[in-house]
Structure formats: structure tokens, C-alpha cells
Short mmCIF file of C-alpha atoms and ligand atoms in Angstrom, two decimals:
data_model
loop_
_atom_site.label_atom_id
_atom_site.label_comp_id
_atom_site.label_asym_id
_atom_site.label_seq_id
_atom_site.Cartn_x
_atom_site.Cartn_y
_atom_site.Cartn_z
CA UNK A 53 91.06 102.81 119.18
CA UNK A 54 92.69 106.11 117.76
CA UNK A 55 94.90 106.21 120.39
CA UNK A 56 96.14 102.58 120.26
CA UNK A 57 100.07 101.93 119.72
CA UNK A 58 100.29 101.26 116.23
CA UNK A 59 103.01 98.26 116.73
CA UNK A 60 100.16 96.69 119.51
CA UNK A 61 98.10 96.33 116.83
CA UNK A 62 100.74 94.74 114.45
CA UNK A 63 101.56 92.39 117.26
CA UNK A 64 98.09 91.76 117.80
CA UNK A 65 97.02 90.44 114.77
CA UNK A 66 100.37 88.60 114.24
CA UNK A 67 99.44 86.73 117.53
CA UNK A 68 96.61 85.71 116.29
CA UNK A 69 97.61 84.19 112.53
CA UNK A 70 100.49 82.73 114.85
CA UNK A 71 98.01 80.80 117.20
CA UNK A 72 96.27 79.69 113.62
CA UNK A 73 98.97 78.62 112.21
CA UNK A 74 100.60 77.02 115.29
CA UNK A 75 103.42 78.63 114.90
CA UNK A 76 106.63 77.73 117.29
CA UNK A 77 107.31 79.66 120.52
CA UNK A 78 110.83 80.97 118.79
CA UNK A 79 109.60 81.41 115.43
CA UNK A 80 106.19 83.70 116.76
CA UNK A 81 109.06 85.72 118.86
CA UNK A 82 110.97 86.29 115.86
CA UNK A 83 107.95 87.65 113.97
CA UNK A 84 106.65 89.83 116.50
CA UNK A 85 109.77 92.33 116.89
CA UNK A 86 111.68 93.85 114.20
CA UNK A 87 115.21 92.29 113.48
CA UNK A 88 117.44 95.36 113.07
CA UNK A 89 116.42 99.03 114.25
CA UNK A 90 118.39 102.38 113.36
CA UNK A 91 118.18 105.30 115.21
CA UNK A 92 119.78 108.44 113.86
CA UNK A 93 120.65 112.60 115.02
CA UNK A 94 119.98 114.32 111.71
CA UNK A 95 121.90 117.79 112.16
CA UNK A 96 120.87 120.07 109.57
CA UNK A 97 121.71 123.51 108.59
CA UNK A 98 118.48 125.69 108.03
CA UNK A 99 118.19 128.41 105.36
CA UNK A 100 118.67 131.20 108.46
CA UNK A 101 121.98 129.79 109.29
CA UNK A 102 120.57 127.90 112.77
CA UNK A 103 120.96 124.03 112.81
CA UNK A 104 118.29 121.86 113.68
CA UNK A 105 118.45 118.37 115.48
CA UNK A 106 115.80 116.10 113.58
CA UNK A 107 115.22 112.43 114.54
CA UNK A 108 115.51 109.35 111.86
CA UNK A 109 114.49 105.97 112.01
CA UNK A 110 115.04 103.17 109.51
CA UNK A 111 113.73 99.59 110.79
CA UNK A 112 114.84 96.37 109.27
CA UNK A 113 111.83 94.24 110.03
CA UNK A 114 112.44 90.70 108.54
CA UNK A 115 114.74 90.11 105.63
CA UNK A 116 114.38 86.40 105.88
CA UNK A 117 112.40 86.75 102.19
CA UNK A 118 115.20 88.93 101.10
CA UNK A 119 116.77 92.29 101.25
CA UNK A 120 113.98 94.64 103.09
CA UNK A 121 112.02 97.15 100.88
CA UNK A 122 109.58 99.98 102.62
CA UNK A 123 108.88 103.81 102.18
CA UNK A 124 110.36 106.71 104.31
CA UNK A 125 107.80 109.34 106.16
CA UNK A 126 108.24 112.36 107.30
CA UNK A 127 105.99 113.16 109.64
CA UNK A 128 105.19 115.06 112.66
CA UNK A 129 103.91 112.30 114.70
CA UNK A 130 106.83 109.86 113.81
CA UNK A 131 107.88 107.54 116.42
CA UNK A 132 110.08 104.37 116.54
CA UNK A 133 106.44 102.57 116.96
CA UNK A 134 104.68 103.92 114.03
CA UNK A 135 107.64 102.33 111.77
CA UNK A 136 107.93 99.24 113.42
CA UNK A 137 104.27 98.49 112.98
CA UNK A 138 105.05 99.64 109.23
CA UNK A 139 108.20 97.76 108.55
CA UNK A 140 105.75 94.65 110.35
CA UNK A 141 102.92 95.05 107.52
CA UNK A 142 105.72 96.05 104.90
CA UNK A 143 106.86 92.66 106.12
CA UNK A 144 103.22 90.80 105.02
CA UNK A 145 103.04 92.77 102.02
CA UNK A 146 105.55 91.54 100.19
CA UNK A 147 105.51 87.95 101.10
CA UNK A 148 101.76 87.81 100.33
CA UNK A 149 102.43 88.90 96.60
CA UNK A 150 105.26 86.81 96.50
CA UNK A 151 107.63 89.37 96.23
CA UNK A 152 111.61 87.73 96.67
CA UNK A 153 111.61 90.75 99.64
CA UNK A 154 111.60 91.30 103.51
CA UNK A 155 109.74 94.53 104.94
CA UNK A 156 111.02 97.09 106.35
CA UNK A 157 110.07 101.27 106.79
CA UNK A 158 112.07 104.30 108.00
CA UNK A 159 110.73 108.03 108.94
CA UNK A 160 112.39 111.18 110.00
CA UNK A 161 110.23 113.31 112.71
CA UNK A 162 109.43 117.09 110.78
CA UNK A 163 107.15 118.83 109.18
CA UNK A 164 107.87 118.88 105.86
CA UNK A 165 105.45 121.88 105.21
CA UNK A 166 107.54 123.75 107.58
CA UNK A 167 110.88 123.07 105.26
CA UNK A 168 111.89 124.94 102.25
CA UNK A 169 113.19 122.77 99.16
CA UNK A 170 116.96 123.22 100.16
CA UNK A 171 116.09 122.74 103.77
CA UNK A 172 114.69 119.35 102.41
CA UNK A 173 117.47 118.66 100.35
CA UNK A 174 119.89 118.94 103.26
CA UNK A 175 117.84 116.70 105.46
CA UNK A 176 117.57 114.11 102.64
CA UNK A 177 121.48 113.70 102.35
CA UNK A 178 121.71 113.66 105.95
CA UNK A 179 119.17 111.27 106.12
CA UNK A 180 121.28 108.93 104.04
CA UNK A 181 124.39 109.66 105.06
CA UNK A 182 123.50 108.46 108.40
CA UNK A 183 122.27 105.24 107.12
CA UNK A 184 124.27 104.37 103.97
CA UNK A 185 126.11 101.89 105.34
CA UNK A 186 122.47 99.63 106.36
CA UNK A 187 121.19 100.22 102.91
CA UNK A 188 121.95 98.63 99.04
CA UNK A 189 120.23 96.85 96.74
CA UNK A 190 121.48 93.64 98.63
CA UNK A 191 120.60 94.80 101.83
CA UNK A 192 117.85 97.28 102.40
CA UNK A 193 115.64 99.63 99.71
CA UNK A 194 113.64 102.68 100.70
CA UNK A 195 110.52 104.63 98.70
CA UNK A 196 108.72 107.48 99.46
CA UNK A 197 105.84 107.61 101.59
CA UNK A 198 103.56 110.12 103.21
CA UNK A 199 105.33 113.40 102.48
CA UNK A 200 108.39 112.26 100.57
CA UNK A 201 108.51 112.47 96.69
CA UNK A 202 110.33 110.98 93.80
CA UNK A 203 112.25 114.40 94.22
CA UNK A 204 113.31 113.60 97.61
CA UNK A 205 114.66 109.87 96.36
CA UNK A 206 116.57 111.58 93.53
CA UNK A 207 118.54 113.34 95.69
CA UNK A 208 118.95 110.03 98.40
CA UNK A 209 119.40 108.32 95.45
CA UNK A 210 122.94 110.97 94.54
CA UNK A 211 124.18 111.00 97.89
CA UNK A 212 124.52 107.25 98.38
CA UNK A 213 126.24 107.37 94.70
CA UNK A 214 128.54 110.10 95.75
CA UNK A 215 129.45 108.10 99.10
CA UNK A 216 129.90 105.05 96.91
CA UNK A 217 131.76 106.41 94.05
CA UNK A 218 129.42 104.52 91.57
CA UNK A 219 125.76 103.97 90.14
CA UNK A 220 123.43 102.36 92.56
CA UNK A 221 120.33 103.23 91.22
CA UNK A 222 118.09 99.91 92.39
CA UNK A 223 119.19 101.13 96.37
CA UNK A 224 115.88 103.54 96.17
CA UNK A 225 112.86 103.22 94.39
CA UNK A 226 110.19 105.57 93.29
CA UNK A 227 113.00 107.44 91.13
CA UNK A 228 111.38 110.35 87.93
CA UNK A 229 111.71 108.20 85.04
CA UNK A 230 114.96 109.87 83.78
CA UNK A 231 116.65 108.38 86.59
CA UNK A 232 115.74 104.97 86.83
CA UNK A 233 112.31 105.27 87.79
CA UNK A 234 109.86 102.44 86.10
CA UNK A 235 107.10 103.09 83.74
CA UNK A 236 103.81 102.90 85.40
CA UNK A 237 104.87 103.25 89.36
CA UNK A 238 102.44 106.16 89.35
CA UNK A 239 99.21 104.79 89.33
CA UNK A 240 100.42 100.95 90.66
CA UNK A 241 98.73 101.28 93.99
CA UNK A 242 95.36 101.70 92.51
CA UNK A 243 95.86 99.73 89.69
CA UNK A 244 97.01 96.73 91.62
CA UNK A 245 93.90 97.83 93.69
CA UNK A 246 91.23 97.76 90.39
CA UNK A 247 92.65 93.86 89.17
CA UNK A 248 92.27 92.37 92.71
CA UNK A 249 88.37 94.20 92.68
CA UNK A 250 87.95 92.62 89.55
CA UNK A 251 88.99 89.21 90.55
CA UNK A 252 86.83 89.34 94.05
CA UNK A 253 83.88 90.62 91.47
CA UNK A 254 84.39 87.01 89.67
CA UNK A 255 83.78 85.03 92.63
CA UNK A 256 80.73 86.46 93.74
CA UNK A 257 79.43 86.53 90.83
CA UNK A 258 79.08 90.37 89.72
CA UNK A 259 79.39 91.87 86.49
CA UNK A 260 80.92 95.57 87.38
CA UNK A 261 80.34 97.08 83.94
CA UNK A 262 77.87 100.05 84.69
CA UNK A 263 77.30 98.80 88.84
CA UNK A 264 78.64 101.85 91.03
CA UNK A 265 81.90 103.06 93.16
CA UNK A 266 82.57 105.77 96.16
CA UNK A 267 85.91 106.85 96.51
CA UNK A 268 87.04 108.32 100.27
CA UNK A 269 89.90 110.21 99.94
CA UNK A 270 90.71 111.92 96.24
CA UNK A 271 94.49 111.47 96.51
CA UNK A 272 96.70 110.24 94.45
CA UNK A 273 95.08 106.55 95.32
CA UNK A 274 91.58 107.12 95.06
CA UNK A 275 92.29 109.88 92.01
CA UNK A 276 93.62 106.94 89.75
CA UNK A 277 91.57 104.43 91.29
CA UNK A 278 88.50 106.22 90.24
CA UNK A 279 89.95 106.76 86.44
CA UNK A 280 91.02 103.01 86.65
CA UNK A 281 87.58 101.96 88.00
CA UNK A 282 85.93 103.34 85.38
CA UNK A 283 88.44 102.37 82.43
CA UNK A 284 89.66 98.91 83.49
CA UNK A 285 86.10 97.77 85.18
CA UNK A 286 83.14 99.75 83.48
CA UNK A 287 82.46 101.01 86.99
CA UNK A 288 80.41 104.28 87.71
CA UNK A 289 81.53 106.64 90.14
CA UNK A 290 78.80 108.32 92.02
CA UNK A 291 80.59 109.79 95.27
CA UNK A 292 84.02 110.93 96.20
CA UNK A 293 85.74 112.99 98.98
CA UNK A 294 88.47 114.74 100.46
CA UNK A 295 89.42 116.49 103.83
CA UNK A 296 86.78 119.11 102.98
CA UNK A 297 83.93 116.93 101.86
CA UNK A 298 82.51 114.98 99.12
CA UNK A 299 80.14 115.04 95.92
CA UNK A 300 77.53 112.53 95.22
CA UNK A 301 75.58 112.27 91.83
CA UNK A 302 73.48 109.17 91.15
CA UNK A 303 73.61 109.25 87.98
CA UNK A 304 77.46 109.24 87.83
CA UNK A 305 80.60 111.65 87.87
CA UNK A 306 82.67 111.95 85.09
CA UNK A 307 86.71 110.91 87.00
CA UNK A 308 88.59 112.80 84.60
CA UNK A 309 86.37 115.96 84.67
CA UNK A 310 86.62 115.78 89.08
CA UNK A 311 90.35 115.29 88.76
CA UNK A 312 90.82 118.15 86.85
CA UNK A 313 88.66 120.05 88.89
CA UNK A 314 90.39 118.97 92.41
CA UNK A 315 93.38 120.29 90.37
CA UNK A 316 92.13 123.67 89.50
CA UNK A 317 90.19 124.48 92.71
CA UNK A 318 91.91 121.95 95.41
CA UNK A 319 88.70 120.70 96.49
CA UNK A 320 85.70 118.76 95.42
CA UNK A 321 82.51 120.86 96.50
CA UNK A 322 81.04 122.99 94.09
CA UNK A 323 81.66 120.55 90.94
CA UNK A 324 78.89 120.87 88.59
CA UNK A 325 75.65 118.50 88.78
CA UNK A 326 76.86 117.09 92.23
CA UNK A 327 75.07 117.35 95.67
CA UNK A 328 77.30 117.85 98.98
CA UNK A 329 78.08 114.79 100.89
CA UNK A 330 80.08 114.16 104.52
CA UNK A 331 82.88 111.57 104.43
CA UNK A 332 80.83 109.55 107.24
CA UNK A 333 77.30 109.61 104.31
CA UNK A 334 79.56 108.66 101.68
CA UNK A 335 80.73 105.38 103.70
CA UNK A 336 77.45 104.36 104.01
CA UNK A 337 76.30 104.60 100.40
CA UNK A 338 75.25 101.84 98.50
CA UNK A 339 77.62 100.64 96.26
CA UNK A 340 79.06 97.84 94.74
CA UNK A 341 83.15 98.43 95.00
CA UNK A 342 84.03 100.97 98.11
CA UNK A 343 87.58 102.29 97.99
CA UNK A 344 88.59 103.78 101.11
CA UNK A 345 91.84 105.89 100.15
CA UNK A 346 92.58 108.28 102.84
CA UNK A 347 93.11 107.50 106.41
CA UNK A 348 93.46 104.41 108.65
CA UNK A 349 90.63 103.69 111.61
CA UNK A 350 87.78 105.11 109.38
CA UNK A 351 85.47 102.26 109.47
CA UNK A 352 84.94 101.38 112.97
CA UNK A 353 82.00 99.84 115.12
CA UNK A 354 80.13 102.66 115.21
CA UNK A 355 79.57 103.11 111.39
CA UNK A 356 80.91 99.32 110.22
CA UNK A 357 76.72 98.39 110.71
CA UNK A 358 75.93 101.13 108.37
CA UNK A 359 78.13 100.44 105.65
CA UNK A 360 76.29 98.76 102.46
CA UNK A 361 79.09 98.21 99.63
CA UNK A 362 79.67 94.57 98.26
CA UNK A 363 83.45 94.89 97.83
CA UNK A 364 85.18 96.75 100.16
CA UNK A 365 88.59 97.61 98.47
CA UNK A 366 91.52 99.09 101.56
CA UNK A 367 93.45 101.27 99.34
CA UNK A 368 94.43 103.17 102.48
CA UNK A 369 96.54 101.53 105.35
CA UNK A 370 94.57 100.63 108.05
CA UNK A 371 91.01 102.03 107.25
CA UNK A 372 89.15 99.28 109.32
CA UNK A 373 89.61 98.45 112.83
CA UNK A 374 89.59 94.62 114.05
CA UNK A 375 86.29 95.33 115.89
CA UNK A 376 84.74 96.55 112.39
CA UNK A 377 85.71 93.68 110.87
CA UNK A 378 83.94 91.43 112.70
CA UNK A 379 80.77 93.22 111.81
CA UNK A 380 81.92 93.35 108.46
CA UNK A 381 81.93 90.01 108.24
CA UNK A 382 78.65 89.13 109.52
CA UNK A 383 77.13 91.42 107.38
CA UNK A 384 78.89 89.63 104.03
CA UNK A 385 81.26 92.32 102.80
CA UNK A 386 84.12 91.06 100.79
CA UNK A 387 86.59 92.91 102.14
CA UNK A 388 89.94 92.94 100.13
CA UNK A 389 92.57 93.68 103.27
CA UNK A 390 95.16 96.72 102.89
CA UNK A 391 98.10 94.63 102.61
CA UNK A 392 96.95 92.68 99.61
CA UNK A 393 94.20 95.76 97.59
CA UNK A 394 97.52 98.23 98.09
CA UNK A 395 100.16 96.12 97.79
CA UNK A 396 100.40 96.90 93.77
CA UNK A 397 102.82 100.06 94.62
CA UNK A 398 105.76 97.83 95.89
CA UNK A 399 105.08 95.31 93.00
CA UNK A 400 106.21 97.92 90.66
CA UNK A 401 108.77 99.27 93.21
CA UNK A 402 110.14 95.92 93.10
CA UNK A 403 110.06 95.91 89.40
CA UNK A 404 112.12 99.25 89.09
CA UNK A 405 114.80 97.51 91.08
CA UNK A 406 114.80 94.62 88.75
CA UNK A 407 115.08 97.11 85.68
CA UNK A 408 117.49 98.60 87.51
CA UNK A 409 120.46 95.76 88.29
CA UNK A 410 119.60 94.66 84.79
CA UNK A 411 119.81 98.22 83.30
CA UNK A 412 117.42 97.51 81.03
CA UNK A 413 113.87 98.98 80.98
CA UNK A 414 110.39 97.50 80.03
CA UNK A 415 107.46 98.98 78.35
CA UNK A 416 104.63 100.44 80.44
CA UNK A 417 102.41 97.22 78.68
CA UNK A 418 104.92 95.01 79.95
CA UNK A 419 104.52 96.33 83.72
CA UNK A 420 100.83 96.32 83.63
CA UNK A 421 100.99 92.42 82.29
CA UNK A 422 103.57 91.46 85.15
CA UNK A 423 101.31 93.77 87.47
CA UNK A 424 97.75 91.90 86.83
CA UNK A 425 99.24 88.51 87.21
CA UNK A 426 101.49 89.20 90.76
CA UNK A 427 97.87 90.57 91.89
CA UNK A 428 95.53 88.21 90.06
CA UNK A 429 98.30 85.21 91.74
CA UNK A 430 98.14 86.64 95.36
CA UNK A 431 94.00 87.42 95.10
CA UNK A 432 94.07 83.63 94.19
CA UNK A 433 96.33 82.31 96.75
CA UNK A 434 94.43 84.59 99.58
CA UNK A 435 91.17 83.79 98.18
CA UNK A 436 92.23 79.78 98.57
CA UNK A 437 93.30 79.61 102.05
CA UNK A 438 90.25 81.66 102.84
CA UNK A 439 88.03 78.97 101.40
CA UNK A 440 90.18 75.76 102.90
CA UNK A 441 90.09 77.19 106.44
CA UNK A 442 87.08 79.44 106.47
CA UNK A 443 88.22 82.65 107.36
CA UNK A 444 87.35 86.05 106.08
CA UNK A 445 90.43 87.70 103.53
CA UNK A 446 91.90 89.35 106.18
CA UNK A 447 93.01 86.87 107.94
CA UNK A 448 93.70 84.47 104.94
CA UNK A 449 95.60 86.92 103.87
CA UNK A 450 98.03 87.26 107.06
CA UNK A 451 97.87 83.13 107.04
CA UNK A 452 99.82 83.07 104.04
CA UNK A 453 102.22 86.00 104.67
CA UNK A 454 103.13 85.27 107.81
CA UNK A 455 103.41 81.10 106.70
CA UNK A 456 105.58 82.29 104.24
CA UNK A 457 107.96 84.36 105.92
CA UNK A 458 108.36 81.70 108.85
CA UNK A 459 109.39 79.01 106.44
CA UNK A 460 111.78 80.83 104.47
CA UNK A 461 113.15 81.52 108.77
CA UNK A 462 112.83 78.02 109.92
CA UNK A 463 114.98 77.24 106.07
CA UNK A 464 117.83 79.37 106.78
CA UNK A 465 118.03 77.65 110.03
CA UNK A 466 117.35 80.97 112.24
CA UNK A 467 114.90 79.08 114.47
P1 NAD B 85 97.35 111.59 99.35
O1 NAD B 85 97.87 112.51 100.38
O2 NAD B 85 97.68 111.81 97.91
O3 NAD B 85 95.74 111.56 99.42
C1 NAD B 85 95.01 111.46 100.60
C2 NAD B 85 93.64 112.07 100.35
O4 NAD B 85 92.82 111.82 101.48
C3 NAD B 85 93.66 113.58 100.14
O5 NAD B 85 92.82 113.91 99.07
C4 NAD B 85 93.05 114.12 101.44
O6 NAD B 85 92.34 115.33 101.25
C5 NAD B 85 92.11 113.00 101.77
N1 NAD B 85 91.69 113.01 103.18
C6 NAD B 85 92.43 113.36 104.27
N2 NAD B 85 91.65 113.26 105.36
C7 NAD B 85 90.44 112.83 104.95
C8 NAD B 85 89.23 112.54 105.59
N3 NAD B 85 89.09 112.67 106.91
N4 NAD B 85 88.20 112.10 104.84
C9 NAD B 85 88.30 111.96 103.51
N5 NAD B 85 89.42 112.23 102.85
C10 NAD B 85 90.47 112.66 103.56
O7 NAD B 85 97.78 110.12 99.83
P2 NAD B 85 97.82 108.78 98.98
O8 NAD B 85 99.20 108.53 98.50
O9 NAD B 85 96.68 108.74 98.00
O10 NAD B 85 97.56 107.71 100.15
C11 NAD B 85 96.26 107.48 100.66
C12 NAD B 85 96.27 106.19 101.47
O11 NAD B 85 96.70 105.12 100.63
C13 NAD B 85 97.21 106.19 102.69
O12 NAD B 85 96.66 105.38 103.70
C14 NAD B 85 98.46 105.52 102.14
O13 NAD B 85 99.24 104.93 103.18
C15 NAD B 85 97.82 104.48 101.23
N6 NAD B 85 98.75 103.98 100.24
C16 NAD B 85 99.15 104.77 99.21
C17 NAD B 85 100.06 104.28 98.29
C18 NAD B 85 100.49 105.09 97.11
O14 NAD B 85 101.23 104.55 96.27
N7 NAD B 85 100.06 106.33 96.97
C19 NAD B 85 100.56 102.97 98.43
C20 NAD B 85 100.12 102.18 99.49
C21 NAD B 85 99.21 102.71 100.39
#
């Protein structure tokens, strides 16, 4: 499974919301490959004086929704595949929130730890100025993503300016707040994360306030959805974990007190009142919400028997394999899918491009209102088609993404 080709995968499980929803021959072909792909030679100077040849990507997946919105990775293990299979679940995101957006994702292969701030600089205005001419707020958006920063869009953000001659601050979101970011992008993911909890906790019937939570992964998802947890849901957090390891108490960690402390010392063991726990023991606690917020293919069929949470809430991409959620599902865990639990980050993304081609900016209580009911809508919509054809919220969920985005093709008369 870890060695599976990401964009298989994608293909995979569009195949088989296509064969649900009987989709046309043309219209399933359409879906299953992006629409546009760029491939760029980044030559940049390095701080020595050598150049380096880097590789860049930016893939246009569907922009039959509209203009296609998805983060930029730099990574090591970048390929053409890895962002096609992310500009394809970019792609279900937004339609299954509803969002007036295609998908799309880009990457440059480096490693970022390996590059010095003005090395990063340089390869962030090449980046762009390979690609300008794809991108606008009409056409195609990026954000960050694994290893790129609000930092890194400031300065994609100047470059397309200076190629344009004029503001253009909606063509990149992400942005610091003093230059066109929005109020409350930081914690969106796991706040988007906490409402649709809450709303799965109302169907079956659980009152949260004092019941428990595990975080895997003390990021900057699981970090705020632990404080969110906690504020927003009366949840207690007994277990969390990094790369190094975890903590368990039963009788409940204090989220602000761990943050801090992850700050301070950059790990988790050795925080006060807390016994040692392994990723793999912290998976299989009991618990009533389960956030896995690290890595994808973490809950596979060897452990997916083991696991005992009620609500299992993806904040990570990808943490469950197919054959896990099959077992999943005959064991009776809610599980809230990736692409809907995580899908509160491009919400607000999409919201700082709004602010921005108005030029006018909203409250942080306005966000979080406009935030609860884009998730609270798409929990319900998933929830529903779940129900009416009696399939677990994974696949309701990719029902009415992928319905969406084929109607809005078959509309503009594409197929
Ligand atoms: P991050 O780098 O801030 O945090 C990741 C955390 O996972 C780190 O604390 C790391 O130590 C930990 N980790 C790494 N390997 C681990 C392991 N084997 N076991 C347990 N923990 C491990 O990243 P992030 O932004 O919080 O993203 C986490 C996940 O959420 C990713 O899958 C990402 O794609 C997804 N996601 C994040 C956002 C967002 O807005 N941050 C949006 C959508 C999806």
C-alpha cells in the first residue's frame, strides 16, 4: 500500500463513485485525468554562486466549478503523480463544500531544509515566473502546502505584481494579514475539522462535553484541533503525538500547557503528569473523537481492527487506506473522510480571495460564522446522500463531489 501511485488511488476511487453514479463513458474520462498540466526548469542561482536546475509542476485538474485553487509543495519526493492525485482530491474538496472552485495543486522537487531564505526567495520568483501566465484570480490560485509558508506566498504574491504592473492580491492565498491575508486562515483546517465533529456527534446521539480526544500528529492541525476540541466541544484530551512519540493521561492534558511545551522543547515526552505512548497505542485508544493529523496510510488493515474511537475525524490527507475502511465500517466508526473534516482551510482560502477582489475585509467573527455554516451545509449534504443510498461518508462524500463537478461539465457542454 505505501508504495502505491498516489494518482492510482485517485483514479481508483473515482472509478468507483463513477460506476455509482453511472456516470457517462466521456464524462468518467474527463474526471479521471487532469485537464491542463505544467511542467517547468526552475534555474536558480544558489548563495555559492552555482545554479541549480529544480523541477516545477502546477496541474490544472478540473476548472469546470471555476477557476482552480490548490497548495504548492516542496518536497523531495515530488513527482508529476503526487500532484495530479492532489489537484484530483483538491478537485472533490471544493465541490463538496460548495465552493464556486475547480481543484488543482502544483510542487517544485527540493528540499527546502537544504535552502537558505534567499535561496528560497529566488526559487519562489522563479517558480512564478515560469507559470504567471496559467495563473490569476480568474484562472488558477495557489496556497502553501507542506513546506511552503505565508512567507513564501508573499513573495509569489510580488513577483506576479511586478510582472503585471498592478495589485493582484486574490492570485495567492494564505498571504500574513498585512498583505491580504484573511482573519482566521490559521486555525481553519481544524476548525472546519471541530464543527463537522460536532455535527456527526448530533446524529449519533453523543454529548462531547467532558467525553475524550487523541490527537496523532501535534502540528499545526492537530495543535489547534486539540485547543478547538476542548474550547468549541467540551472535549478532553487524553493522548497526543508527534514523530518522536506521544503522552497519554487519563485524566486529561491541559492543550494550551502541551502546545507551549512542544514549543519550548520541540517534542512531547517528558510533559508533566503524562505516561509515554507509541503513535500505533495511541490509535488504538478508546476515545470518542480521533483526529489523525499527521501522515496519510496510518490506519491500515493491520491496526483498522484495533482501533476503538466513535468519530474518526481525517484531519490529515489520506490517513486510512480503502482496505481499512472497509473494516472501519463494519466495526461502526463514523468516519468523517479527509476531503470533507479538512476541507475548512480552502473555505477560508476561498474567503481571502473574496476579501480580496472586493478589497474589503471581514471580522475574524464574521469568518468563523461563514466557516460553521459552509461545514455544517456540506456535513449535511454528505450525511444525506449517505443515508438515501446507504453508503458509509466516504463514499457519500465523493457521490456528491464528483455529481457535482460532472454536471457543472455536462452544463458547459464539454461532454
Ligand atoms: P505539520 O508539519 O505542522 O504537522 C505534522 C505533525 O505530524 C508534526 O507534529 C510531526 O511531528 C507529526 N508526525 C510526523 N510523522 C508522524 C508520525 N509517524 N506519527 C505521529 N506524528 C507524526 O503539518 P500540518 O499542516 O499540521 O498537516 C498535517 C496533515 O494535515 C497533513 O496530512 C496535511 O496534508 C493535512 N492538512 C493540513 C492543512 C493545514 O491547513 N495545515 C490543511 C489540509 C490538510
Amino acid at each position: 500500500m505505501a508504495n502505491i501511485n498516489p494518482f492510482a488511488m485517485a483514479q481508483q476511487q473515482l472509478d468507483t463513485a463513477a460506476a455509482k453514479l453511472g456516470l457517462e463513458p466521456a464524462v468518467h474520462e474527463l474526471l479521471r485525468w487532469p485537464m491542463k498540466e505544467i511542467k517547468v526548469l526552475l534555474p536558480v542561482r544558489m548563495d555559492d554562486g552555482s545554479t541549480r536546475v529544480f523541477h516545477g509542476y502546477r496541474v490544472q485538474y478540473n476548472g469546470a466549478l471555476g477557476p482552480t485553487k490548490g497548495g504548492l509543495r516542496w518536497h523531495p519526493d515530488e513527482t508529476i503523480d503526487t500532484v495530479r492525485a492532489l489537484g484530483a482530491w483538491m478537485t472533490w474538496k471544493t465541490s463538496v463544500v460548495d465552493l464556486p472552485l475547480g481543484g488543482g495543486k502544483g510542487g517544485v522537487t527540493c528540499n527546502p531544509k537544504e535552502l537558505s531564505e534567499t535561496e528560497k526567495e529566488r526559487l519562489a520568483r522563479a517558480y512564478i515566473r515560469a507559470v504567471a501566465e496559467h495563473l490569476g484570480v480568474m484562472r488558477d490560485v495557489p496556497a502553501p502546502d507542506v513546506y511552503t509558508t505565508p512567507q513564501i506566498m508573499s513573495w509569489m504574491m510580488d513577483e506576479y505584481e511586478t510582472i503585471l504592473g498592478e495589485h493582484h492580491p486574490g492570485v495567492i492565498t494564505g498571504k500574513p494579514l498585512a498583505i491580504g491575508g484573511s482573519a482566521g486562515r490559521v486555525d481553519a483546517t481544524s476548525r472546519g475539522g471541530v464543527y463537522v465533529a460536532r455535527e456527526a456527534a448530533k446524529k449519533l446521539n453523543i454529548d462531547l462535553t467532558g467525553k475524550t480526544m487523541a490527537i496523532q500528529g501535534f502540528g499545526n492541525a492537530g495543535q489547534y484541533a486539540a485547543l478547538l476540541g476542548q474550547k468549541l466541544l467540551g472535549l478532553k484530551l487524553i493522548a497526543a503525538s508527534d514523530s518522536k512519540g506521544g503522552v497519554y493521561s487519563e485524566n486529561g492534558i491541559d492543550p494550551e500547557a502541551l502546545v507551549k511545551y512542544k514549543l519550548q522543547t520541540g517534542t512531547l515526552q517528558g510533559f508533566p503528569v503524562t505516561d509515554a505512548i507509541s503513535n500505533e497505542e495511541l490509535l488504538q485508544l478508546e476515545t470518542t473523537v480521533l483526529f489523525p493529523s499527521a501522515l496519510e496510510q496510518v490506519i491500515t488493515e493491520q491496526n483498522a481492527d484495533k482501533l476503538k474511537c466513535k468519530i474518526l475525524c481525517e484531519l490529515a490527507n489520506g490517513p486510512t487506506t480503502p482496505e481499512a475502511d472497509d473494516i472501519l465500517d463494519q466495526n461502526g466508526v463514523f468516519v468523517l473522510p479527509d476531503f470533507l473534516a479538512n476541507a475548512g482551510g480552502v473555505t477560508v482560502s476561498y474567503f481571502e480571495q473574496v476579501q480580496n477582489t472586493y478589497n474589503f475585509y471581514w471580522e475574524l467573527d464574521e469568518v468563523y460564522k461563514r466557516l460553521d455554516l459552509k461545514m455544517t451545509h456540506a456535513f449535511e449534504n454528505v450525511y444525506g446522500m449517505s443515508q438515501q443510498e446507504n453508503v458509509n461518508m466516504r463514499q457519500a462524500a465523493y457521490l456528491v463531489a464528483v455529481a457535482r463537478v460532472a454536471e457543472a461539465c455536462r452544463l458547459r457542454g464539454w461532454v
